[in-house]
Amino acid sequence: MAERGRGWARAVRGLLLDVSGVLYDSGAGGGVPIAGSAEAVRRIKASGLKLQLCTNETQATRENFVRKLRAMGFDVSVAEVTAPAPAACRLLRERGLRPHLLVHDDLVPEFADIDKTNPNCVVLGDAAENFTYANLNEAFRLLIGMEKPVLISLGKGRYYKETDGLKLDVGAYMKALEYACDVQAEVVGKPAKKFFESALAELGVPAEQAIMIGDDIVSDVGGAQQCGMRALQVRTGKYRPSDENHPEVKPDAYVNNLAEAVDIILQQL
Amino acid sequence: MAERGRGWARAVRGLLLDVSGVLYDSGAGGGVPIAGSAEAVRRIKASGLKLQLCTNETQATRENFVRKLRAMGFDVSVAEVTAPAPAACRLLRERGLRPHLLVHDDLVPEFADIDKTNPNCVVLGDAAENFTYANLNEAFRLLIGMEKPVLISLGKGRYYKETDGLKLDVGAYMKALEYACDVQAEVVGKPAKKFFESALAELGVPAEQAIMIGDDIVSDVGGAQQCGMRALQVRTGKYRPSDENHPEVKPDAYVNNLAEAVDIILQQL
């Protein structure tokens, strides 16, 4: 707890921030900022601490995502966003993979420079309305027809909330294809260790001097801790009181929101 | 092997037959009979052996399914078909469950007499074109909103082949909902033990006097053997030579097709 000592806030040089549920709540018209979060981002920057957003967002390019955040009052740039699609592009290039994309229309431009002819892997994102019966069968047929099927999943979330209700997230469709093809997907995004490592590299701070702040006990907190970072859970976004009894993951501290976390961290500088 | 002794064919009083891949191959216009199978069904009946079709078919009512088989020349009746939907209806009634149906339009009439108001479970079949993003989200929301989600899946097949290509089967969508809701589905259909037991009850023959004949090494052969039946794999339908090296399931015999199985069984009577 924030109240039980603030040793966790010492010797910090950089912060990784989850976005949805920490900076803003998604909803009608793109979402609303969480009270105090825009000011908190400004204070982090003014303090000289480094900052990087570490998100599993795959329904928009980073450019459009940043445009939305800036419209909500957040002083952030594209270079400050670590997201699954660019990480997947690096992986595709490294391994000479040519993807068939089953992703949201608005994410496609992230893959503009990637060779997509004669696909030898499938990249799955939160395709939303593109998760049609025909598109799922097409992705499945491509995979099952490969000598060694390669399925790359941008995150593995179970579901998320939008204003018109809960929606199945990419992880559910990943499981469907995994089962049908008898393969294990490679997950690019939180909580994959490689993804946190690339976020740290972009932050420019070693794990032991960085703190991850997120609302997802497993994906944000658990994932970051497994990379040697400290991690806080905010009591905003998808946080639920039952998270505080999670059988496997225990955050270094709970904070009511990002603003409180920044208060404490800046006091310890 | 059929060639390696025929002891497996002794003391038989009834046969359970898988349908797709044993009696006919699905394809354009509903499918084509496998050579010799219609005659084999007639010979089984003429011999006095009991016969029951044991299928995971969920894209049609039994009435329409039997109509299709009869049009292909098979002398079978509705009472001779054990299929998942009627078994699911029995289960729903026994447990006072009111289903939300995510199934093929043509299967809905099987549930005509079941109370579907204020659903307290989800029944999932091979919904084919009904597997839309909206329908999957709707089924998911109902499940996640239940105090104790109950998901009943009509089979758990991974995929099947149609004339226009491979299609994801109900098992893939079952896995998606299982993961999203953190539940385990109850499978009604092969290879569930209860399903084979109800097929045997309808056959009217104890397990040790019955032989299952199917093309699916796991679902047909493995499932039936776990109920104490003998089981043959035909080399038609979805049979693949690699099935003969299956790490877990070994049929009592392989036969080239249903006609050969019936030849051998009738010779031993």
XYZ file of C-alpha atoms in Angstrom:
538
model
C 0.000 0.000 0.000
C 1.079 3.556 -0.624
C 0.416 4.146 3.062
C 2.740 1.384 4.245
C 6.067 2.926 3.387
C 7.411 4.469 0.241
C 10.644 2.590 -0.208
C 9.340 1.358 -3.529
C 9.521 4.929 -4.881
C 13.287 5.392 -4.406
C 16.038 5.442 -7.037
C 13.690 5.858 -9.977
C 14.823 7.273 -13.312
C 11.967 6.381 -15.606
C 8.310 5.368 -15.709
C 6.433 3.025 -18.021
C 2.740 3.876 -18.127
C -0.123 1.748 -19.303
C -2.612 3.967 -21.144
C -6.215 2.729 -21.131
C -7.381 2.712 -17.502
C -4.411 4.813 -16.353
C -4.482 7.931 -18.540
C -8.072 7.651 -19.767
C -11.157 5.471 -19.717
C -12.311 4.299 -23.129
C -15.897 5.155 -23.985
C -18.150 7.274 -26.153
C -16.276 9.504 -28.592
C -12.952 7.835 -27.859
C -12.862 8.143 -24.084
C -12.414 10.573 -21.192
C -9.215 11.427 -19.309
C -8.892 10.149 -15.739
C -8.851 13.101 -13.336
C -5.331 14.384 -12.667
C -3.627 12.161 -15.234
C -2.820 14.830 -17.833
C -1.315 17.017 -15.125
C 0.592 13.997 -13.777
C 2.181 13.398 -17.200
C 3.280 17.050 -17.311
C 4.789 16.792 -13.816
C 6.705 13.619 -14.726
C 8.258 15.423 -17.685
C 9.038 18.586 -15.711
C 10.819 16.488 -13.074
C 13.340 15.112 -15.573
C 12.107 11.526 -15.171
C 11.916 9.598 -18.408
C 8.519 8.434 -19.575
C 7.300 5.834 -22.052
C 3.739 4.661 -22.705
C 3.533 0.867 -22.819
C 0.229 -0.194 -24.358
C -1.410 -3.202 -25.981
C -3.547 -0.885 -28.127
C -4.028 -2.387 -31.606
C -7.097 -0.582 -32.907
C -5.176 2.413 -34.227
C -1.770 3.388 -35.540
C 0.467 5.075 -32.996
C -0.011 8.341 -34.897
C -3.775 8.248 -34.473
C -3.526 6.980 -30.927
C -1.256 9.896 -29.979
C -3.562 12.343 -31.768
C -6.428 11.107 -29.599
C -4.365 11.378 -26.404
C -3.173 14.886 -27.276
C -6.788 15.931 -27.902
C -7.527 14.778 -24.348
C -4.739 17.020 -23.034
C -1.836 14.555 -22.753
C 1.582 15.913 -23.741
C 2.904 12.794 -25.477
C 4.593 12.016 -28.794
C 4.678 9.001 -31.120
C 8.242 8.176 -30.024
C 6.964 7.838 -26.459
C 4.576 4.979 -27.366
C 5.604 1.318 -27.255
C 2.844 -0.710 -28.923
C 2.536 -4.265 -30.276
C 2.323 -3.502 -34.017
C 5.765 -1.872 -34.382
C 7.241 -4.619 -32.194
C 5.615 -7.200 -34.460
C 7.072 -5.446 -37.526
C 10.573 -5.734 -36.043
C 9.999 -9.440 -35.381
C 8.651 -10.014 -38.911
C 11.681 -8.332 -40.459
C 14.170 -10.172 -38.231
C 12.721 -13.544 -39.212
C 11.822 -12.848 -42.836
C 8.148 -13.437 -42.134
C 5.449 -12.218 -44.534
C 2.198 -11.783 -42.625
C -1.402 -12.327 -43.475
C -3.066 -9.644 -41.332
C -6.239 -10.231 -39.349
C -6.301 -6.860 -37.601
C -8.396 -3.710 -37.256
C -8.585 -1.645 -40.459
C -7.088 1.316 -38.602
C -3.969 -0.692 -37.700
C -3.094 -1.773 -41.237
C -0.924 1.306 -42.010
C 1.558 0.170 -39.305
C 2.425 -2.730 -41.625
C 2.745 -0.588 -44.773
C 6.444 -1.342 -45.268
C 6.156 -5.079 -44.635
C 6.101 -7.566 -47.510
C 2.727 -9.302 -47.317
C 2.886 -11.354 -50.524
C 2.656 -15.142 -50.280
C 2.152 -15.114 -46.472
C 4.110 -17.483 -44.242
C 2.553 -16.389 -40.942
C -0.644 -14.876 -39.547
C -0.660 -11.705 -37.424
C -3.733 -11.436 -35.228
C -4.793 -8.197 -33.542
C -8.006 -6.984 -31.977
C -9.725 -6.983 -35.364
C -13.163 -6.115 -33.887
C -15.694 -6.018 -36.746
C -13.118 -7.754 -38.947
C -13.545 -10.894 -36.804
C -15.989 -12.381 -39.310
C -16.613 -16.086 -39.947
C -15.062 -15.705 -43.403
C -11.962 -13.882 -42.132
C -11.399 -16.387 -39.325
C -11.705 -19.308 -41.738
C -9.294 -17.592 -44.130
C -6.666 -17.081 -41.405
C -7.191 -20.660 -40.246
C -6.768 -22.114 -43.751
C -3.548 -20.201 -44.281
C -2.164 -21.444 -40.962
C -3.180 -25.072 -41.351
C -1.725 -25.065 -44.844
C 1.741 -24.032 -43.587
C 4.349 -26.690 -42.989
C 4.994 -25.117 -39.592
C 2.189 -22.670 -38.750
C 3.345 -19.356 -37.254
C 0.685 -17.364 -35.408
C 1.679 -13.990 -33.961
C -0.865 -12.453 -31.593
C -0.802 -8.761 -30.659
C -1.618 -9.289 -26.985
C -3.693 -12.033 -25.398
C -6.391 -10.116 -23.530
C -9.597 -11.978 -22.699
C -12.050 -9.106 -23.033
C -12.469 -5.378 -22.531
C -15.248 -2.942 -21.884
C -16.671 -0.434 -24.317
C -19.614 1.874 -23.804
C -21.934 -0.580 -25.550
C -20.757 -3.514 -23.456
C -18.016 -6.100 -23.041
C -16.185 -7.312 -26.128
C -14.113 -10.421 -26.734
C -10.467 -9.420 -27.014
C -7.768 -10.807 -29.305
C -6.813 -13.557 -26.821
C -10.116 -15.371 -27.338
C -9.604 -15.549 -31.109
C -5.979 -16.516 -30.554
C -7.180 -19.515 -28.506
C -9.610 -20.516 -31.266
C -6.856 -20.584 -33.888
C -4.377 -22.237 -31.518
C -6.816 -25.079 -30.885
C -7.842 -25.527 -34.509
C -4.238 -25.602 -35.775
C -2.655 -27.255 -32.728
C -0.084 -24.451 -32.454
C 0.987 -22.027 -29.763
C 0.811 -18.352 -30.684
C 3.755 -16.040 -30.124
C 2.419 -13.093 -28.141
C 3.795 -9.649 -28.978
C 2.666 -7.152 -26.345
C 2.250 -7.192 -22.592
C 2.883 -9.433 -20.652
C 5.589 -10.813 -22.967
C 9.050 -10.232 -21.526
C 10.504 -9.186 -24.873
C 7.876 -6.473 -25.183
C 8.684 -4.960 -21.797
C 12.371 -5.152 -22.656
C 11.814 -3.171 -25.839
C 9.774 -0.606 -23.874
C 12.671 -0.295 -21.407
C 15.125 0.104 -24.274
C 12.979 2.915 -25.670
C 12.710 4.416 -22.194
C 16.498 4.270 -21.938
C 16.517 3.166 -18.290
C 17.476 -0.227 -16.799
C 14.725 -2.368 -15.269
C 15.855 -1.772 -11.697
C 15.474 1.998 -12.111
C 12.053 1.854 -13.779
C 8.516 1.557 -12.443
C 5.566 0.250 -14.458
C 2.173 1.738 -13.604
C -0.913 -0.102 -14.837
C -4.451 -1.214 -14.062
C -4.063 -4.873 -15.121
C -2.755 -7.014 -12.284
C -1.472 -9.797 -14.546
C -0.518 -8.145 -17.806
C 0.918 -4.872 -16.458
C 2.040 -5.644 -12.918
C 2.974 -9.311 -13.213
C 4.615 -8.859 -16.596
C 6.758 -5.906 -15.499
C 7.857 -7.576 -12.272
C 9.026 -10.616 -14.226
C 11.381 -8.274 -16.072
C 12.893 -7.018 -12.817
C 10.900 -3.788 -12.665
C 8.867 -2.481 -9.788
C 5.175 -2.225 -10.642
C 2.221 -0.325 -9.193
C -1.442 -1.066 -9.674
C -3.756 1.942 -9.936
C -7.269 1.691 -8.565
C -8.696 3.036 -11.842
C -9.661 1.413 -15.166
C -10.266 -2.318 -14.962
C -8.957 -2.532 -11.358
C -11.244 -4.588 -9.118
C -10.892 -4.929 -5.308
C -10.464 -8.692 -5.758
C -7.175 -7.940 -7.559
C -5.694 -7.195 -4.122
C -6.042 -10.907 -3.284
C -4.546 -12.149 -6.533
C -3.037 -15.613 -5.925
C 0.142 -14.978 -7.907
C 0.828 -11.287 -8.417
C 1.501 -8.720 -5.722
C 2.263 -5.150 -6.827
C 5.037 -3.210 -5.110
C 2.272 -0.784 -4.141
C -1.324 0.163 -4.825
C -2.129 3.781 -5.613
C -5.525 5.350 -6.066
C -4.569 6.756 -9.450
C -1.649 7.970 -11.552
C -1.655 11.383 -9.856
C -1.090 9.800 -6.443
C 1.726 7.620 -7.788
C 3.454 10.669 -9.248
C 3.017 12.633 -5.992
C 4.852 9.949 -4.056
C 7.562 9.317 -6.650
C 8.390 13.001 -7.042
C 8.629 13.443 -3.261
C 11.318 10.731 -3.177
C 13.462 12.215 -5.937
C -5.459 -54.802 -39.231
C -8.391 -56.580 -40.803
C -5.784 -58.945 -42.232
C -4.290 -59.843 -38.845
C -7.114 -61.932 -37.427
C -10.764 -61.281 -37.032
C -11.298 -62.018 -33.380
C -12.481 -58.449 -32.940
C -15.556 -59.276 -35.057
C -16.943 -61.984 -32.765
C -19.936 -61.858 -30.411
C -21.410 -58.686 -31.929
C -25.061 -57.745 -31.558
C -25.080 -54.118 -32.639
C -23.144 -51.478 -34.566
C -22.743 -47.756 -33.946
C -21.882 -45.939 -37.158
C -20.402 -42.512 -37.564
C -22.028 -40.841 -40.566
C -19.895 -38.193 -42.295
C -16.821 -39.949 -43.658
C -18.343 -43.420 -43.164
C -21.677 -43.319 -45.000
C -21.003 -40.281 -47.176
C -18.523 -37.518 -47.898
C -19.882 -34.025 -47.421
C -19.584 -31.808 -50.437
C -21.486 -29.971 -53.150
C -25.243 -30.440 -52.955
C -25.048 -32.105 -49.546
C -22.526 -34.818 -50.261
C -22.023 -38.121 -52.049
C -22.383 -41.654 -50.645
C -19.200 -43.662 -50.103
C -19.166 -46.654 -52.445
C -20.794 -49.716 -50.903
C -22.055 -47.968 -47.782
C -25.775 -47.893 -48.616
C -25.638 -51.595 -49.464
C -23.677 -52.240 -46.255
C -26.443 -50.592 -44.175
C -29.026 -52.820 -45.869
C -26.942 -55.927 -45.163
C -26.539 -54.986 -41.490
C -30.321 -54.707 -41.150
C -31.001 -57.920 -43.061
C -28.581 -59.777 -40.766
C -30.576 -58.928 -37.635
C -27.771 -56.851 -36.146
C -28.937 -53.664 -34.455
C -27.785 -50.384 -35.911
C -27.604 -46.815 -34.605
C -26.030 -43.784 -36.263
C -23.865 -41.869 -33.807
C -23.075 -38.409 -35.219
C -21.881 -34.992 -34.087
C -23.934 -33.378 -36.869
C -25.387 -30.074 -35.657
C -26.148 -28.241 -38.887
C -29.577 -29.818 -39.329
C -32.409 -31.365 -37.360
C -32.422 -35.156 -37.291
C -35.474 -35.070 -39.580
C -33.639 -33.132 -42.279
C -30.460 -35.092 -41.758
C -32.330 -38.379 -42.281
C -34.118 -36.939 -45.318
C -30.699 -36.182 -46.850
C -29.371 -39.657 -46.052
C -32.465 -41.349 -47.476
C -32.108 -39.307 -50.671
C -28.594 -40.747 -50.943
C -30.006 -44.262 -50.675
C -29.524 -45.031 -46.974
C -32.348 -46.960 -45.326
C -32.339 -45.134 -41.977
C -34.971 -43.526 -39.726
C -34.957 -40.634 -37.255
C -35.064 -43.055 -34.305
C -31.802 -44.563 -35.551
C -29.891 -41.270 -35.158
C -28.123 -40.269 -31.945
C -27.102 -36.617 -32.288
C -25.914 -33.906 -29.882
C -28.966 -31.614 -29.978
C -31.502 -34.093 -28.567
C -28.921 -35.164 -25.963
C -28.445 -31.511 -25.027
C -32.218 -31.075 -24.698
C -32.359 -33.957 -22.229
C -29.510 -32.392 -20.239
C -31.197 -28.966 -20.254
C -34.459 -30.438 -18.975
C -32.775 -32.530 -16.291
C -30.974 -29.504 -14.889
C -33.621 -26.839 -15.444
C -31.332 -24.928 -17.798
C -32.709 -22.298 -20.184
C -30.325 -21.918 -23.108
C -29.219 -19.020 -25.198
C -28.576 -20.725 -28.539
C -25.580 -19.973 -30.726
C -26.256 -22.652 -33.336
C -27.001 -23.116 -37.024
C -30.420 -21.780 -38.079
C -31.368 -25.248 -39.300
C -30.779 -26.751 -35.848
C -33.060 -24.366 -33.929
C -36.217 -26.506 -34.343
C -34.591 -29.254 -32.204
C -34.925 -26.860 -29.259
C -38.547 -25.871 -29.993
C -39.911 -27.336 -26.753
C -37.176 -25.892 -24.514
C -37.794 -22.773 -22.420
C -35.347 -20.176 -23.694
C -36.541 -17.161 -21.692
C -34.084 -15.470 -19.322
C -31.171 -17.765 -20.282
C -28.955 -19.328 -17.622
C -26.606 -21.149 -19.983
C -25.228 -20.945 -23.517
C -25.517 -23.817 -25.997
C -22.907 -23.657 -28.734
C -23.142 -25.654 -31.966
C -21.468 -25.416 -35.334
C -23.220 -22.124 -36.048
C -21.324 -21.554 -39.331
C -22.467 -18.197 -40.791
C -24.032 -17.400 -37.405
C -20.522 -17.162 -35.910
C -20.504 -13.389 -36.292
C -18.599 -10.916 -34.120
C -21.910 -9.643 -32.722
C -23.252 -13.125 -31.934
C -20.010 -14.203 -30.266
C -19.946 -11.056 -28.129
C -23.584 -11.613 -27.184
C -22.949 -15.206 -26.067
C -19.847 -14.061 -24.199
C -21.699 -11.269 -22.344
C -24.432 -13.642 -21.261
C -21.869 -16.115 -19.947
C -19.660 -13.604 -18.154
C -22.759 -12.081 -16.566
C -23.764 -15.399 -14.957
C -22.801 -16.089 -11.381
C -21.523 -19.479 -12.515
C -21.254 -19.552 -16.313
C -22.543 -22.757 -17.962
C -21.326 -23.384 -21.507
C -22.615 -26.469 -23.310
C -20.829 -27.312 -26.538
C -22.294 -29.665 -29.156
C -19.036 -31.422 -29.945
C -15.511 -30.048 -29.831
C -14.238 -30.637 -33.348
C -11.315 -28.502 -34.513
C -12.240 -28.188 -38.193
C -13.862 -29.982 -41.079
C -13.721 -29.936 -44.831
C -16.365 -28.611 -47.172
C -16.219 -28.307 -50.935
C -15.122 -24.667 -50.669
C -12.379 -25.434 -48.170
C -11.647 -26.107 -44.512
C -13.903 -24.512 -41.884
C -13.348 -23.883 -38.199
C -15.553 -26.250 -36.212
C -17.437 -25.622 -32.968
C -14.445 -26.599 -30.807
C -12.491 -23.520 -31.873
C -15.287 -21.175 -30.804
C -15.738 -23.202 -27.618
C -12.086 -22.539 -26.778
C -12.539 -18.804 -27.412
C -15.454 -18.589 -24.966
C -13.768 -20.872 -22.439
C -10.726 -18.601 -22.364
C -12.665 -15.344 -22.233
C -14.930 -16.529 -19.408
C -12.408 -18.741 -17.616
C -14.828 -21.696 -17.710
C -14.707 -25.235 -18.998
C -17.415 -26.196 -21.480
C -19.483 -29.338 -21.024
C -19.245 -31.251 -24.282
C -22.359 -33.050 -25.514
C -21.483 -35.308 -28.430
C -18.574 -37.578 -29.269
C -16.140 -38.241 -27.592
C -18.095 -37.624 -24.350
C -18.735 -40.874 -22.493
C -22.310 -39.947 -21.654
C -23.065 -39.446 -25.334
C -21.792 -42.887 -26.313
C -23.747 -44.356 -23.409
C -26.973 -42.805 -24.662
C -26.217 -44.099 -28.174
C -25.731 -47.587 -26.702
C -29.008 -47.261 -24.774
C -30.771 -46.355 -28.009
C -29.010 -49.233 -29.767
C -30.221 -51.525 -26.987
C -26.975 -53.483 -26.790
C -24.339 -53.509 -24.016
C -20.933 -51.971 -24.763
C -19.111 -55.301 -24.919
C -21.427 -56.532 -27.699
C -21.220 -53.352 -29.780
C -18.702 -52.074 -32.315
C -18.255 -48.412 -33.212
C -17.166 -47.678 -36.793
C -15.794 -44.218 -37.535
C -13.234 -42.180 -39.428
C -12.052 -40.024 -36.507
C -9.288 -41.723 -34.553
C -9.839 -39.680 -31.377
C -13.500 -38.792 -31.322
C -14.959 -42.018 -32.738
C -12.402 -44.711 -31.957
C -10.889 -43.381 -28.736
C -14.237 -42.255 -27.344
C -15.961 -45.569 -27.997
C -13.104 -47.629 -26.578
C -13.244 -45.608 -23.367
C -16.833 -46.799 -22.990
C -15.774 -50.444 -23.277
C -16.739 -50.856 -26.926
C -14.622 -52.222 -29.708
C -13.928 -49.637 -32.393
C -12.818 -49.741 -36.026
C -11.311 -46.943 -38.069
C -12.326 -46.803 -41.720
C -9.831 -45.564 -44.279
C -12.390 -43.144 -45.723
C -13.493 -39.620 -44.780
C -10.977 -37.693 -42.707
C -8.756 -40.782 -42.175
C -5.078 -40.062 -42.735
C -2.270 -42.663 -42.856
C -0.608 -40.891 -39.902
C -3.627 -41.920 -37.787
C -2.147 -45.441 -37.762
C 0.714 -44.101 -35.630
C -1.496 -42.216 -33.188
C 0.334 -41.944 -29.842
C -2.720 -42.721 -27.704
C -5.453 -44.461 -29.648
C -5.232 -47.845 -31.338
C -8.369 -49.170 -33.069
C -9.321 -52.812 -32.669
C -8.932 -52.963 -36.439
C -8.561 -50.852 -39.557
C -10.887 -51.495 -42.475
C -10.789 -49.948 -45.914
C -14.406 -48.863 -45.669
C -17.749 -49.694 -44.083
C -18.478 -52.396 -46.671
C -15.331 -54.294 -45.714
C -16.154 -54.031 -42.014
C -19.625 -55.434 -42.631
C -18.229 -58.268 -44.779
C -16.002 -59.419 -41.936
C -18.578 -58.951 -39.170
C -21.284 -60.859 -41.039
C -18.888 -63.722 -41.748
C -18.346 -64.121 -37.985
C -22.027 -64.179 -37.043
